[in-house]
Amino acid sequence: MSQWYNQELDSLDDNQLIELARENDEQAIACLIHRYAPLVSSRVAAFCGSGIEYEDLVQEGLIGLLGAIRVFDSTSSSFFTFARICIDRMLITAVRSISRQKQIPKHRILNFTEPNFQTIDENAENLVDDPAEIVIAREEFFKFKDKALNSLSKLEYGVLCSFLKGYNYEEIARQLDISTKSVDNALQRIRRKLR
């Protein structure tokens, strides 16, 4: 695989990379995205079946990761822990937002043929500064997505989908006509494969 960042940065620890990233070092940002791609991928997998496209969840996860890079305080916890929390919160917010939109009465939906520049302006502050960062990271995550999807068997995929929909072990076992032990074993394998 060709690297899209300076591999010499791999030897730096997270805190050093974060300092460089905050100085707008694009290579440091790319290195952090590459380093934490498996985390974003695994967190996104936990939200599959929530009514949002996988690629959209990946983008939300990336925005959470970039937000973590911007505000991380090394005196509070490890970056891994902080990034996971930020990614999860961004994904939860996206899922809740979609759920709310599904319940909005038609008379409360905005007309997008007339632009609301105040709303656009307010939301623009929350966007990532460089769209190229998202494009690069998105390409990298598609590779991870394919790896994750290709690494699960049909049984594991079925167990994962049912589990993410909120079914318990017994319900999954009945749906798939397998034992609860097989469900537990499949979930353990899935966790290992998606780490």
Coordinates of C-alpha atoms in Angstrom, one line a residue, residues 120-195:
I120 CA -25.4 27.7 6.8
D121 CA -23.0 30.2 8.5
E122 CA -23.6 28.8 12.0
N123 CA -23.0 25.2 10.7
A124 CA -19.9 26.2 8.8
E125 CA -17.9 26.8 12.0
N126 CA -18.3 23.1 12.9
L127 CA -17.0 21.8 9.6
V128 CA -13.4 20.6 9.0
D129 CA -11.2 23.4 7.7
D130 CA -9.7 21.4 4.8
P131 CA -12.1 19.3 2.7
A132 CA -9.0 17.5 1.2
E133 CA -8.4 16.0 4.7
I134 CA -11.8 14.3 4.6
V135 CA -11.3 13.1 1.1
I136 CA -8.0 11.5 1.9
A137 CA -9.2 10.0 5.1
R138 CA -12.4 8.7 3.4
E139 CA -10.4 6.9 0.8
E140 CA -8.3 5.2 3.6
F141 CA -11.4 4.3 5.5
F142 CA -13.0 2.7 2.4
K143 CA -10.0 0.3 2.4
F144 CA -10.6 -0.5 6.1
K145 CA -14.3 -0.9 5.5
D146 CA -13.7 -3.4 2.7
K147 CA -11.3 -5.3 4.9
A148 CA -13.8 -5.4 7.8
L149 CA -16.7 -6.5 5.5
N150 CA -14.5 -9.1 3.8
S151 CA -13.2 -10.5 7.1
L152 CA -16.6 -11.4 8.5
S153 CA -18.4 -14.7 7.6
K154 CA -22.1 -14.7 6.7
L155 CA -22.9 -16.0 10.2
E156 CA -20.7 -13.3 11.9
Y157 CA -22.3 -10.6 9.7
G158 CA -25.8 -11.8 10.6
V159 CA -25.0 -12.0 14.3
L160 CA -23.4 -8.5 14.2
C161 CA -26.4 -7.0 12.4
S162 CA -28.9 -8.5 14.9
F163 CA -26.7 -7.5 17.9
L164 CA -26.5 -3.9 16.7
K165 CA -30.3 -3.8 16.3
G166 CA -30.5 -4.5 20.0
Y167 CA -31.4 -8.2 20.0
N168 CA -30.1 -10.3 22.9
Y169 CA -28.2 -13.5 22.6
E170 CA -31.3 -15.7 22.9
E171 CA -33.2 -13.7 20.2
I172 CA -30.2 -13.8 17.8
A173 CA -29.8 -17.6 18.4
R174 CA -33.5 -18.1 17.6
Q175 CA -33.4 -15.9 14.5
L176 CA -30.3 -17.6 13.1
D177 CA -31.2 -21.1 14.4
I178 CA -27.9 -21.5 16.3
S179 CA -27.0 -21.9 20.0
T180 CA -26.4 -18.9 22.3
K181 CA -22.9 -20.2 22.7
S182 CA -22.4 -19.9 18.9
V183 CA -23.7 -16.3 19.2
D184 CA -21.2 -15.5 21.9
N185 CA -18.3 -17.1 20.0
A186 CA -19.3 -15.2 16.8
L187 CA -19.3 -11.9 18.7
Q188 CA -15.9 -12.6 20.2
R189 CA -14.5 -13.3 16.7
I190 CA -16.1 -10.1 15.4
R191 CA -14.6 -8.0 18.1
R192 CA -11.1 -9.5 17.4
K193 CA -11.5 -9.0 13.6
L194 CA -12.8 -5.4 13.9
R195 CA -10.2 -4.1 16.3

